[in-house]
Amino acid sequence: MRVALILEYSGERYHGWQSQPACISIQRELETAISRIANCRVGVVAAGRTDAGVHALYQVVHFETPVQRPMSAWVRGVNALLPDDIAVLWAAEMDETFHARYCAIERRYLYYLLNHPIRPGVSQRKVGWFHKPLELEKMQQAAAMLLGEHDFSAFRTAECQAKDPVRNLTMLEITQNDHFFIFELRANGFLHHMVRNIVGSLIYIGHGKYPPGWMQLLLQNRDRTLAAPTFSPYGLYLAGISYDAKWNLPSFNQSPLATMMLNANRSLIKV
């Protein structure tokens, strides 16, 4: 029996998605809970591996189990065994050819940035923060240069295990509401730290360290050392994975929190 789950989580307590020795991870917590429901050891495969501190509004995983359980057991039952900051939102039995990672067509990330002289308190570790004023128009001009299929070597870490640095970035929109900036990115895939490195470089441009055209130079030079440092993980949210309609997975914004945040994003006034 192959089962797919959609879950959301707050990443601030965890060393990322992937299980690591002597570290607390989302994967380890989820596998432990599912294994207890299945009464046997179960491993899960995720659509994307989020880094330490990164959150998810819509993460997709699949697993195989030899036991039959009602779908409610994989939602309510698993949730009863998970920490409060991880929740399964949806479950369905899938054809054995479904694969959470390899069947994914597109991935979507949101980055929420507080642009204010004073650091956040209540929203600490839920948003990124930058203290100097940012110019939206300059960042939007630079963002447009990244759209399409490019070699994104300038925006990936030395530890990135992807064999091919070419990705097709189909969306990079930046909106502003008072002191908040929201970055929305969609692509067929993302390299390790790619979103945070892009956001960091856009912030450099936004506060005048470099002109918008600097982004084109980064793409052309393909040199990670020339781009901005990797920006904070705390404002980053995995917000959706899209699949072929034949799999009948809910759309990007079906989780309650994802719906709220997406609607808030759409209602922002572009200045």
XYZ file of N, CA and C in Angstrom:
813
model
N 0.845 -1.187 0.000
C 0.000 0.000 0.000
C 0.883 1.240 0.000
N 0.737 2.087 -1.019
C 1.479 3.340 -1.084
C 0.531 4.479 -0.718
N 0.977 5.312 0.214
C 0.150 6.390 0.729
C 0.889 7.709 0.536
N 0.168 8.729 0.104
C 0.714 10.084 0.012
C 0.114 10.933 1.118
N 0.934 11.798 1.692
C 0.488 12.728 2.725
C 0.851 14.150 2.313
N 0.045 15.096 2.733
C 0.402 16.511 2.687
C 0.514 16.987 4.125
N 1.600 17.678 4.446
C 1.788 18.157 5.806
C 2.319 19.571 5.829
N 2.176 20.199 6.981
C 2.770 21.511 7.220
C 3.566 21.431 8.515
N 4.574 22.296 8.632
C 5.378 22.291 9.846
C 6.122 23.608 10.030
N 6.448 23.872 11.269
C 7.313 24.979 11.624
C 8.717 24.420 11.781
N 9.673 24.974 11.033
C 11.007 24.381 11.003
C 11.975 24.904 12.033
N 11.552 25.829 12.891
C 12.522 26.516 13.743
C 13.203 25.609 14.760
N 12.567 24.514 15.189
C 13.167 23.616 16.185
C 14.032 22.529 15.569
N 14.012 22.411 14.256
C 14.557 21.230 13.609
C 15.805 21.530 12.784
N 16.614 20.499 12.607
C 17.805 20.590 11.764
C 17.446 20.243 10.318
N 16.315 20.696 9.879
C 15.882 20.456 8.508
C 14.993 19.238 8.381
N 14.651 18.920 7.128
C 13.787 17.773 6.854
C 14.504 16.456 7.106
N 15.689 16.300 6.561
C 16.346 14.998 6.465
C 16.861 14.496 7.810
N 16.655 13.202 8.058
C 17.170 12.568 9.270
C 18.689 12.635 9.292
N 19.227 12.984 10.459
C 20.674 13.056 10.656
C 20.996 12.483 12.031
N 22.161 11.856 12.173
C 22.543 11.302 13.471
C 22.564 12.379 14.554
N 21.957 12.084 15.674
C 21.986 12.944 16.870
C 21.336 14.305 16.639
N 20.487 14.427 15.612
C 19.804 15.693 15.347
C 18.306 15.456 15.229
N 17.522 16.409 15.686
C 16.077 16.307 15.549
C 15.684 16.807 14.157
N 14.851 16.031 13.449
C 14.464 16.382 12.086
C 12.984 16.104 11.870
N 12.416 16.752 10.868
C 11.018 16.518 10.509
C 10.825 15.069 10.073
N 11.715 14.575 9.236
C 11.595 13.210 8.721
C 11.582 12.190 9.849
N 12.474 12.345 10.800
C 12.538 11.380 11.901
C 11.250 11.385 12.721
N 10.725 12.559 13.013
C 9.487 12.643 13.798
C 8.324 12.009 13.046
N 8.241 12.278 11.734
C 7.145 11.736 10.944
C 7.251 10.221 10.813
N 8.448 9.716 10.526
C 8.625 8.274 10.384
C 8.320 7.539 11.691
N 8.682 8.129 12.804
C 8.400 7.513 14.098
C 6.902 7.396 14.318
N 6.157 8.461 14.025
C 4.713 8.447 14.227
C 4.019 7.469 13.279
N 4.400 7.483 12.003
C 3.778 6.570 11.033
C 4.089 5.121 11.391
N 5.313 4.856 11.801
C 5.708 3.485 12.152
C 4.892 2.944 13.318
N 4.536 3.808 14.248
C 3.714 3.361 15.376
C 2.304 3.001 14.917
N 1.757 3.763 13.980
C 0.426 3.443 13.447
C 0.480 2.149 12.633
N 1.571 1.949 11.893
C 1.705 0.764 11.034
C 2.190 -0.462 11.794
N 2.693 -0.277 13.008
C 3.273 -1.373 13.798
C 4.468 -2.022 13.101
N 5.179 -1.234 12.298
C 6.405 -1.689 11.657
C 7.191 -0.459 11.212
N 8.446 -0.666 10.900
C 9.291 0.455 10.511
C 8.899 0.959 9.126
N 8.688 2.249 8.998
C 8.272 2.863 7.744
C 9.189 4.047 7.433
N 9.657 4.112 6.183
C 10.436 5.251 5.724
C 9.602 6.121 4.802
N 9.841 7.427 4.810
C 9.068 8.339 3.972
C 9.987 9.052 2.987
N 9.430 9.409 1.828
C 10.137 10.156 0.787
C 9.419 11.483 0.602
N 10.158 12.594 0.637
C 9.556 13.927 0.514
C 9.758 14.503 -0.873
N 8.860 15.406 -1.236
C 8.989 16.096 -2.521
C 10.199 17.007 -2.538
N 10.534 17.569 -1.382
C 11.692 18.453 -1.282
C 12.216 18.469 0.132
N 13.539 18.569 0.277
C 14.167 18.554 1.608
C 14.426 19.994 2.057
N 13.666 20.452 3.030
C 13.851 21.798 3.545
C 15.031 21.848 4.505
N 15.686 23.014 4.572
C 16.846 23.204 5.431
C 16.434 23.504 6.865
N 17.421 23.540 7.740
C 17.186 23.891 9.139
C 16.530 25.265 9.226
N 15.458 25.358 10.014
C 14.774 26.627 10.220
C 13.727 26.973 9.180
N 13.671 26.224 8.070
C 12.714 26.504 6.994
C 11.375 25.830 7.308
N 10.288 26.530 7.016
C 8.942 26.042 7.310
C 8.293 25.449 6.053
N 7.192 24.756 6.244
C 6.428 24.228 5.108
C 4.944 24.445 5.347
N 4.272 24.987 4.343
C 2.815 25.100 4.345
C 2.191 23.946 3.574
N 2.995 23.324 2.694
C 2.480 22.274 1.812
C 3.658 21.418 1.374
N 3.952 20.413 2.163
C 4.987 19.423 1.835
C 4.290 18.108 1.474
N 4.766 17.434 0.461
C 4.192 16.155 0.029
C 5.191 15.038 0.292
N 4.707 13.944 0.869
C 5.549 12.767 1.091
C 4.775 11.521 0.664
N 5.512 10.443 0.442
C 4.849 9.156 0.264
C 5.603 8.091 1.034
N 4.902 7.000 1.334
C 5.529 5.865 2.012
C 4.782 4.598 1.632
N 5.427 3.467 1.867
C 4.811 2.173 1.621
C 4.671 1.420 2.937
N 3.572 0.700 3.066
C 3.324 -0.069 4.274
C 2.596 -1.360 3.914
N 2.902 -2.453 4.612
C 2.228 -3.719 4.323
C 0.860 -3.841 4.989
N 0.487 -2.867 5.811
C -0.775 -2.980 6.562
C -1.844 -2.081 5.963
N -3.094 -2.467 6.156
C -4.234 -1.677 5.717
C -4.745 -0.846 6.892
N -4.887 0.430 6.669
C -5.443 1.329 7.668
C -6.387 2.301 6.953
N -7.430 2.760 7.637
C -8.252 3.813 7.029
C -7.430 5.088 6.889
N -7.766 5.915 5.908
C -6.997 7.129 5.678
C -7.006 8.032 6.914
N -8.062 7.969 7.706
C -8.125 8.792 8.915
C -6.998 8.444 9.889
N -6.524 7.189 9.848
C -5.427 6.788 10.742
C -4.139 7.487 10.363
N -3.963 7.750 9.043
C -2.734 8.414 8.596
C -2.801 9.924 8.786
N -3.977 10.440 9.126
C -4.117 11.869 9.417
C -4.263 12.078 10.924
N -5.429 11.724 11.461
C -5.678 11.972 12.889
C -4.793 11.103 13.780
N -4.613 9.856 13.380
C -3.783 8.968 14.195
C -2.339 9.420 14.251
N -1.780 9.750 13.087
C -0.392 10.217 13.039
C -0.250 11.556 13.755
N -1.222 12.451 13.569
C -1.150 13.753 14.231
C -1.146 13.630 15.752
N -1.839 12.624 16.271
C -1.866 12.427 17.722
C -0.487 12.061 18.264
N 0.393 11.564 17.390
C 1.722 11.115 17.812
C 2.831 12.091 17.409
N 2.474 13.108 16.654
C 3.473 14.087 16.197
C 3.606 15.241 17.184
N 4.772 15.918 17.186
C 4.885 17.169 17.955
C 3.882 18.190 17.428
N 3.555 19.173 18.255
C 2.535 20.153 17.897
C 2.905 21.004 16.686
N 4.186 21.090 16.357
C 4.589 21.956 15.249
C 4.692 21.227 13.917
N 4.186 20.000 13.849
C 4.081 19.237 12.598
C 2.664 18.695 12.512
N 2.013 18.824 11.355
C 0.651 18.318 11.205
C 0.434 17.742 9.810
N -0.187 16.561 9.755
C -0.632 15.974 8.490
C -1.982 16.586 8.148
N -2.139 17.064 6.916
C -3.367 17.735 6.496
C -4.256 16.872 5.617
N -3.663 15.857 4.972
C -4.397 15.106 3.941
C -3.675 13.792 3.703
N -4.428 12.744 3.362
C -3.833 11.441 3.043
C -4.681 10.753 1.986
N -4.023 9.976 1.132
C -4.738 9.201 0.121
C -3.871 8.031 -0.319
N -4.524 6.911 -0.639
C -3.804 5.781 -1.213
C -3.482 6.105 -2.664
N -2.258 5.772 -3.091
C -1.804 6.126 -4.427
C -1.394 4.886 -5.203
N -1.386 5.020 -6.521
C -0.839 3.990 -7.382
C 0.642 3.810 -7.063
N 1.159 2.608 -7.256
C 2.551 2.330 -6.888
C 3.562 3.097 -7.729
N 3.122 3.701 -8.823
C 4.048 4.473 -9.660
C 4.181 5.929 -9.192
N 3.343 6.340 -8.236
C 3.463 7.717 -7.735
C 4.718 7.860 -6.890
N 5.437 8.964 -7.102
C 6.634 9.258 -6.321
C 6.592 10.737 -5.956
N 6.641 11.045 -4.661
C 6.486 12.424 -4.193
C 7.508 13.355 -4.822
N 8.729 12.889 -4.998
C 9.788 13.744 -5.543
C 9.802 13.731 -7.064
N 9.863 12.552 -7.667
C 10.095 12.465 -9.097
C 8.866 12.775 -9.942
N 7.675 12.696 -9.354
C 6.469 13.049 -10.104
C 6.128 14.535 -9.995
N 6.833 15.266 -9.148
C 6.557 16.689 -8.975
C 6.911 17.463 -10.238
N 6.038 18.386 -10.622
C 6.245 19.204 -11.812
C 6.841 20.560 -11.453
N 6.359 21.135 -10.370
C 6.772 22.482 -9.989
C 6.741 22.613 -8.473
N 7.648 23.445 -7.954
C 7.703 23.725 -6.527
C 7.559 25.223 -6.300
N 6.946 25.576 -5.193
C 6.656 26.983 -4.913
C 7.151 27.344 -3.520
N 7.853 28.474 -3.419
C 8.334 28.977 -2.134
C 7.847 30.401 -1.922
N 7.598 30.743 -0.668
C 7.331 32.110 -0.252
C 8.399 32.524 0.745
N 8.843 33.774 0.628
C 9.748 34.316 1.638
C 9.132 35.596 2.183
N 8.942 35.639 3.503
C 8.362 36.799 4.179
C 9.469 37.564 4.886
N 9.609 38.851 4.536
C 10.705 39.675 5.045
C 10.156 40.918 5.733
N 10.549 41.106 6.974
C 10.252 42.341 7.686
C 11.376 43.331 7.420
N 11.035 44.478 6.855
C 12.013 45.531 6.554
C 11.748 46.701 7.500
N 12.464 46.691 8.602
C 12.194 47.661 9.673
C 13.459 47.837 10.504
N 13.696 49.039 11.045
C 14.907 49.239 11.843
C 14.973 48.365 13.095
N 13.806 47.976 13.632
C 13.755 47.188 14.861
C 13.456 45.731 14.536
N 14.188 44.824 15.142
C 13.981 43.395 14.881
C 12.609 42.940 15.382
N 12.077 41.832 14.838
C 10.768 41.340 15.274
C 10.826 40.667 16.636
N 9.685 40.619 17.300
C 9.572 39.912 18.571
C 8.630 38.737 18.449
N 7.334 39.016 18.308
C 6.333 37.951 18.206
C 6.587 37.072 16.991
N 6.982 37.670 15.881
C 7.193 36.911 14.644
C 8.625 36.419 14.484
N 9.418 36.483 15.547
C 10.789 35.999 15.492
C 10.825 34.562 14.990
N 11.703 34.277 14.056
C 11.888 32.961 13.428
C 10.709 32.530 12.544
N 9.773 33.443 12.316
C 8.696 33.186 11.353
C 8.836 34.070 10.130
N 9.637 35.128 10.239
C 9.906 36.017 9.108
C 11.397 36.327 9.084
N 11.900 36.672 7.898
C 13.242 37.204 7.816
C 13.225 38.664 8.222
N 14.394 39.247 8.445
C 14.455 40.643 8.885
C 15.664 41.328 8.261
N 15.424 42.562 7.759
C 16.515 43.401 7.268
C 16.233 44.826 7.709
N 17.249 45.510 8.259
C 17.037 46.773 8.956
C 17.144 48.013 8.080
N 17.812 47.947 6.935
C 17.957 49.122 6.078
C 16.793 49.209 5.087
N 16.380 50.427 4.689
C 15.260 50.578 3.742
C 15.548 49.901 2.409
N 14.524 49.279 1.829
C 14.645 48.592 0.548
C 13.756 49.256 -0.500
N 14.224 49.275 -1.747
C 13.453 49.822 -2.854
C 12.857 48.680 -3.667
N 11.535 48.611 -3.655
C 10.836 47.523 -4.327
C 11.129 47.483 -5.818
N 11.076 48.636 -6.483
C 11.221 48.658 -7.940
C 12.568 48.110 -8.387
N 13.632 48.448 -7.680
C 14.952 47.932 -8.044
C 14.997 46.413 -7.910
N 14.417 45.884 -6.853
C 14.410 44.433 -6.668
C 13.561 43.753 -7.738
N 12.451 44.365 -8.110
C 11.607 43.791 -9.159
C 12.339 43.773 -10.502
N 13.084 44.832 -10.809
C 13.850 44.867 -12.056
C 14.885 43.742 -12.088
N 15.565 43.534 -10.974
C 16.578 42.474 -10.908
C 15.931 41.095 -10.965
N 14.795 40.938 -10.304
C 14.106 39.644 -10.280
C 13.714 39.203 -11.685
N 13.307 40.145 -12.518
C 12.881 39.806 -13.882
C 14.005 39.172 -14.690
N 15.249 39.491 -14.358
C 16.396 38.933 -15.077
C 16.609 37.448 -14.794
N 16.021 36.961 -13.716
C 16.213 35.560 -13.327
C 15.164 34.628 -13.928
N 14.103 35.185 -14.498
C 13.037 34.352 -15.034
C 13.508 33.561 -16.250
N 12.996 32.341 -16.359
C 13.360 31.484 -17.476
C 14.367 30.427 -17.071
N 14.910 29.751 -18.061
C 15.853 28.662 -17.819
C 17.275 29.205 -17.806
N 17.972 28.992 -16.680
C 19.329 29.493 -16.517
C 20.175 28.493 -15.734
N 21.473 28.680 -15.829
C 22.412 28.023 -14.938
C 22.480 28.872 -13.665
N 22.004 28.323 -12.549
C 21.934 29.073 -11.293
C 23.096 28.729 -10.359
N 24.254 28.451 -10.921
C 25.425 28.103 -10.104
C 25.791 29.199 -9.105
N 25.526 30.462 -9.453
C 25.864 31.572 -8.557
C 25.010 31.579 -7.300
N 23.944 30.760 -7.285
C 23.007 30.794 -6.169
C 22.863 29.434 -5.473
N 23.857 28.586 -5.623
C 23.805 27.311 -4.911
C 25.063 27.123 -4.073
N 24.968 26.296 -3.051
C 26.095 26.079 -2.153
C 27.110 25.128 -2.771
N 28.301 25.143 -2.213
C 29.332 24.205 -2.646
C 28.941 22.775 -2.326
N 28.059 22.610 -1.326
C 27.627 21.266 -0.916
C 26.450 20.749 -1.735
N 25.931 21.559 -2.657
C 24.776 21.150 -3.459
C 25.100 19.880 -4.240
N 24.222 18.877 -4.148
C 24.451 17.587 -4.772
C 23.791 17.443 -6.138
N 23.098 18.475 -6.599
C 22.445 18.407 -7.910
C 23.486 18.269 -9.019
N 23.257 17.353 -9.945
C 24.188 17.122 -11.040
C 24.130 18.238 -12.077
N 22.963 18.857 -12.200
C 22.757 19.889 -13.213
C 22.289 21.176 -12.530
N 23.004 22.303 -12.690
C 22.604 23.557 -12.048
C 21.547 24.343 -12.820
N 21.080 23.803 -13.945
C 20.100 24.521 -14.759
C 18.690 24.279 -14.202
N 17.969 25.365 -13.983
C 16.589 25.300 -13.511
C 15.753 26.295 -14.306
N 14.449 26.038 -14.377
C 13.530 26.933 -15.069
C 12.684 27.663 -14.029
N 13.012 28.930 -13.795
C 12.292 29.749 -12.823
C 11.115 30.405 -13.539
N 9.904 29.971 -13.210
C 8.712 30.439 -13.913
C 8.045 31.630 -13.244
N 8.364 31.882 -11.982
C 7.796 33.032 -11.273
C 8.781 33.545 -10.241
N 8.939 34.869 -10.205
C 9.647 35.521 -9.101
C 8.996 36.894 -8.936
N 7.984 36.935 -8.087
C 7.241 38.169 -7.851
C 7.559 38.702 -6.460
N 7.675 40.016 -6.362
C 7.939 40.674 -5.087
C 6.850 41.701 -4.859
N 6.178 41.618 -3.718
C 5.139 42.574 -3.360
C 5.479 43.183 -2.011
N 4.886 44.344 -1.740
C 5.178 45.066 -0.504
C 3.891 45.543 0.138
N 3.835 45.428 1.451
C 2.757 46.002 2.241
C 3.385 46.625 3.473
N 3.500 47.941 3.447
C 4.123 48.664 4.547
C 5.546 48.144 4.776
N 5.810 47.557 5.933
C 7.160 47.102 6.251
C 7.425 45.647 5.839
N 6.491 45.010 5.171
C 6.685 43.615 4.781
C 6.866 43.482 3.276
N 7.841 42.655 2.902
C 8.039 42.256 1.514
C 7.775 40.759 1.413
N 7.100 40.353 0.342
C 6.827 38.938 0.105
C 7.418 38.562 -1.243
N 8.270 37.556 -1.229
C 8.895 37.029 -2.440
C 8.213 35.697 -2.764
N 7.701 35.555 -3.961
C 7.088 34.291 -4.392
C 7.873 33.739 -5.571
N 8.353 32.504 -5.431
C 9.172 31.872 -6.471
C 8.573 30.520 -6.841
N 8.536 30.258 -8.143
C 8.112 28.942 -8.640
C 9.126 28.471 -9.676
N 9.441 27.174 -9.635
C 10.390 26.603 -10.586
C 10.166 25.106 -10.680
N 10.750 24.507 -11.702
C 10.668 23.050 -11.819
C 11.527 22.356 -10.773
N 12.410 23.105 -10.126
C 13.229 22.568 -9.048
C 14.128 23.669 -8.524
N 14.639 23.487 -7.318
C 15.519 24.472 -6.702
C 16.799 23.799 -6.224
N 17.903 24.508 -6.361
C 19.189 24.035 -5.876
C 19.301 24.313 -4.376
N 20.310 23.709 -3.739
C 20.506 23.885 -2.306
C 20.762 25.355 -1.974
N 19.913 25.938 -1.120
C 19.989 27.334 -0.696
C 19.698 28.330 -1.819
N 19.170 27.876 -2.930
C 18.956 28.755 -4.077
C 18.024 29.916 -3.744
N 16.910 29.653 -3.077
C 15.959 30.719 -2.777
C 16.587 31.744 -1.833
N 17.218 31.273 -0.769
C 17.823 32.185 0.212
C 18.965 32.995 -0.396
N 19.699 32.409 -1.319
C 20.782 33.145 -1.975
C 20.239 34.192 -2.951
N 19.152 33.873 -3.626
C 18.517 34.849 -4.500
C 17.948 36.002 -3.677
N 17.253 35.686 -2.599
C 16.690 36.736 -1.749
C 17.795 37.630 -1.193
N 18.893 37.026 -0.737
C 19.999 37.817 -0.222
C 20.560 38.771 -1.252
N 20.694 38.313 -2.497
C 21.221 39.180 -3.554
C 20.225 40.270 -3.932
N 18.932 39.955 -3.904
C 17.920 40.978 -4.179
C 17.926 42.053 -3.093
N 18.168 41.656 -1.861
C 18.248 42.631 -0.767
C 19.450 43.551 -0.959
N 20.588 42.998 -1.386
C 21.748 43.847 -1.697
C 21.365 44.923 -2.708
N 20.616 44.525 -3.727
C 20.184 45.471 -4.759
C 19.156 46.442 -4.195
N 18.257 45.941 -3.363
C 17.191 46.771 -2.808
C 17.680 47.897 -1.927
N 18.796 47.697 -1.232
C 19.280 48.789 -0.379
C 20.455 49.546 -1.014
N 20.690 49.309 -2.301
C 21.603 50.142 -3.060
C 23.053 49.727 -3.086
N 23.353 48.540 -2.573
C 24.750 48.083 -2.613
C 25.203 47.848 -4.050
N 24.280 47.321 -4.875
C 24.554 47.103 -6.300
C 23.347 47.530 -7.113
N 23.537 47.857 -8.400
C 22.399 48.192 -9.277
C 21.688 46.906 -9.718
N 20.458 47.025 -10.242
C 19.726 45.834 -10.695
C 20.503 44.988 -11.699
N 21.292 45.617 -12.573
C 22.034 44.876 -13.581
C 23.056 43.914 -13.021
N 23.419 44.074 -11.759
C 24.357 43.155 -11.097
C 23.838 41.723 -11.121
N 22.501 41.574 -11.092
C 21.925 40.232 -11.104
C 22.274 39.487 -12.391
N 22.273 40.205 -13.511
C 22.634 39.586 -14.781
C 24.089 39.135 -14.779
N 24.965 39.925 -14.171
C 26.378 39.557 -14.076
C 26.553 38.292 -13.246
N 25.793 38.168 -12.170
C 25.885 36.963 -11.341
C 25.502 35.720 -12.149
N 24.428 35.829 -12.917
C 24.008 34.702 -13.754
C 25.103 34.327 -14.755
N 25.671 35.330 -15.380
C 26.661 35.076 -16.425
C 27.960 34.498 -15.852
N 28.392 34.995 -14.705
C 29.666 34.550 -14.124
C 29.567 33.191 -13.437
N 28.366 32.823 -12.971
C 28.142 31.498 -12.354
C 29.089 31.245 -11.181
N 29.407 32.296 -10.456
C 30.371 32.210 -9.359
C 29.670 32.539 -8.045
N 29.520 31.539 -7.189
C 28.816 31.732 -5.922
C 29.492 32.780 -5.044
N 30.797 32.911 -5.118
C 31.515 33.831 -4.238
C 31.215 35.298 -4.553
N 30.650 35.580 -5.732
C 30.343 36.953 -6.102
C 28.975 37.413 -5.599
N 28.095 36.474 -5.288
C 26.732 36.809 -4.855
C 26.700 37.110 -3.356
N 25.542 37.539 -2.893
C 25.364 37.881 -1.482
C 25.419 36.627 -0.613
N 25.710 36.792 0.678
C 25.689 35.652 1.599
C 24.288 35.030 1.674
N 24.234 33.779 2.052
C 22.957 33.081 2.213
C 22.125 33.778 3.287
N 20.896 34.125 2.940
C 20.043 34.873 3.866
C 19.372 33.926 4.865
N 18.794 34.507 5.903
C 18.170 33.755 7.003
C 17.131 32.747 6.510
N 17.052 31.555 7.130
C 16.053 30.571 6.734
C 14.663 30.866 7.276
N 14.544 31.731 8.283
C 13.313 31.778 9.068
C 12.103 32.339 8.339
N 12.301 33.135 7.295
C 11.156 33.644 6.559
C 10.750 32.791 5.379
N 11.407 31.640 5.199
C 11.204 30.810 4.012
C 10.178 29.713 4.273
N 9.221 29.594 3.349
C 8.149 28.605 3.448
C 8.040 27.821 2.141
N 8.132 26.495 2.228
C 7.748 25.651 1.098
C 6.230 25.712 1.027
N 5.697 26.291 -0.038
C 4.272 26.608 -0.075
C 3.480 25.804 -1.094
N 4.110 24.885 -1.790
C 3.332 24.082 -2.718
C 4.181 23.204 -3.615
N 3.617 22.061 -3.969
C 4.196 21.145 -4.958
C 3.089 20.827 -5.943
N 3.342 20.966 -7.227
C 2.294 20.651 -8.201
C 2.620 19.346 -8.922
N 1.548 18.627 -9.281
C 1.642 17.325 -9.951
C 0.653 17.270 -11.099
N 0.830 16.289 -11.946
C -0.135 16.031 -13.007
C -1.515 15.792 -12.392
N -2.539 16.281 -13.075
C -3.901 16.181 -12.546
C -4.339 14.747 -12.298
N -3.718 13.782 -12.983
C -4.135 12.387 -12.816
C -3.931 11.883 -11.397
N -3.052 12.540 -10.615
C -2.785 12.088 -9.246
C -3.805 12.615 -8.246
N -4.605 13.585 -8.646
C -5.689 14.100 -7.803
C -5.226 14.623 -6.444
N -4.065 15.232 -6.411
C -3.628 15.887 -5.179
C -4.261 17.272 -5.087
N -4.537 17.748 -3.877
C -5.064 19.115 -3.727
C -4.098 20.130 -4.322
N -4.625 21.273 -4.736
C -3.795 22.303 -5.345
C -2.894 22.967 -4.315
N -2.020 23.860 -4.796
C -1.024 24.531 -3.961
C -1.585 25.018 -2.624
N -2.738 25.680 -2.655
C -3.181 26.461 -1.505
C -4.345 25.817 -0.748
N -4.340 24.497 -0.614
C -5.438 23.828 0.067
C -5.273 23.754 1.585
N -4.059 23.893 2.097
C -3.908 23.896 3.554
C -4.476 25.201 4.093
N -5.084 25.198 5.277
C -5.700 26.424 5.815
C -4.733 27.592 5.892
N -3.511 27.349 6.391
C -2.544 28.435 6.531
C -2.062 28.907 5.171
N -1.842 27.973 4.249
C -1.393 28.357 2.906
C -2.443 29.220 2.217
N -3.721 28.871 2.391
C -4.804 29.649 1.795
C -4.799 31.067 2.337
N -4.674 31.193 3.651
C -4.676 32.509 4.285
C -3.510 33.354 3.789
N -2.310 32.748 3.753
C -1.124 33.507 3.371
C -1.147 33.867 1.895
N -1.666 32.958 1.052
C -1.754 33.255 -0.373
C -2.739 34.383 -0.626
N -3.905 34.358 0.041
C -4.895 35.414 -0.141
C -4.354 36.753 0.343
N -3.603 36.719 1.434
C -2.999 37.962 1.939
C -1.988 38.490 0.931
N -1.235 37.577 0.324
C -0.251 37.980 -0.676
C -0.926 38.626 -1.880
N -2.030 38.047 -2.336
C -2.720 38.573 -3.520
C -3.360 39.937 -3.256
N -3.683 40.195 -1.985
C -4.365 41.447 -1.657
C -3.402 42.609 -1.458
N -2.092 42.339 -1.467
C -1.135 43.404 -1.236
C -1.144 44.401 -2.391
N -0.909 45.644 -2.071
C -0.820 46.689 -3.081
C 0.607 46.775 -3.593
N 0.802 46.610 -4.884
C 2.136 46.757 -5.462
C 2.454 48.236 -5.618
N 3.587 48.631 -5.069
C 3.955 50.041 -5.106
C 5.211 50.248 -5.941
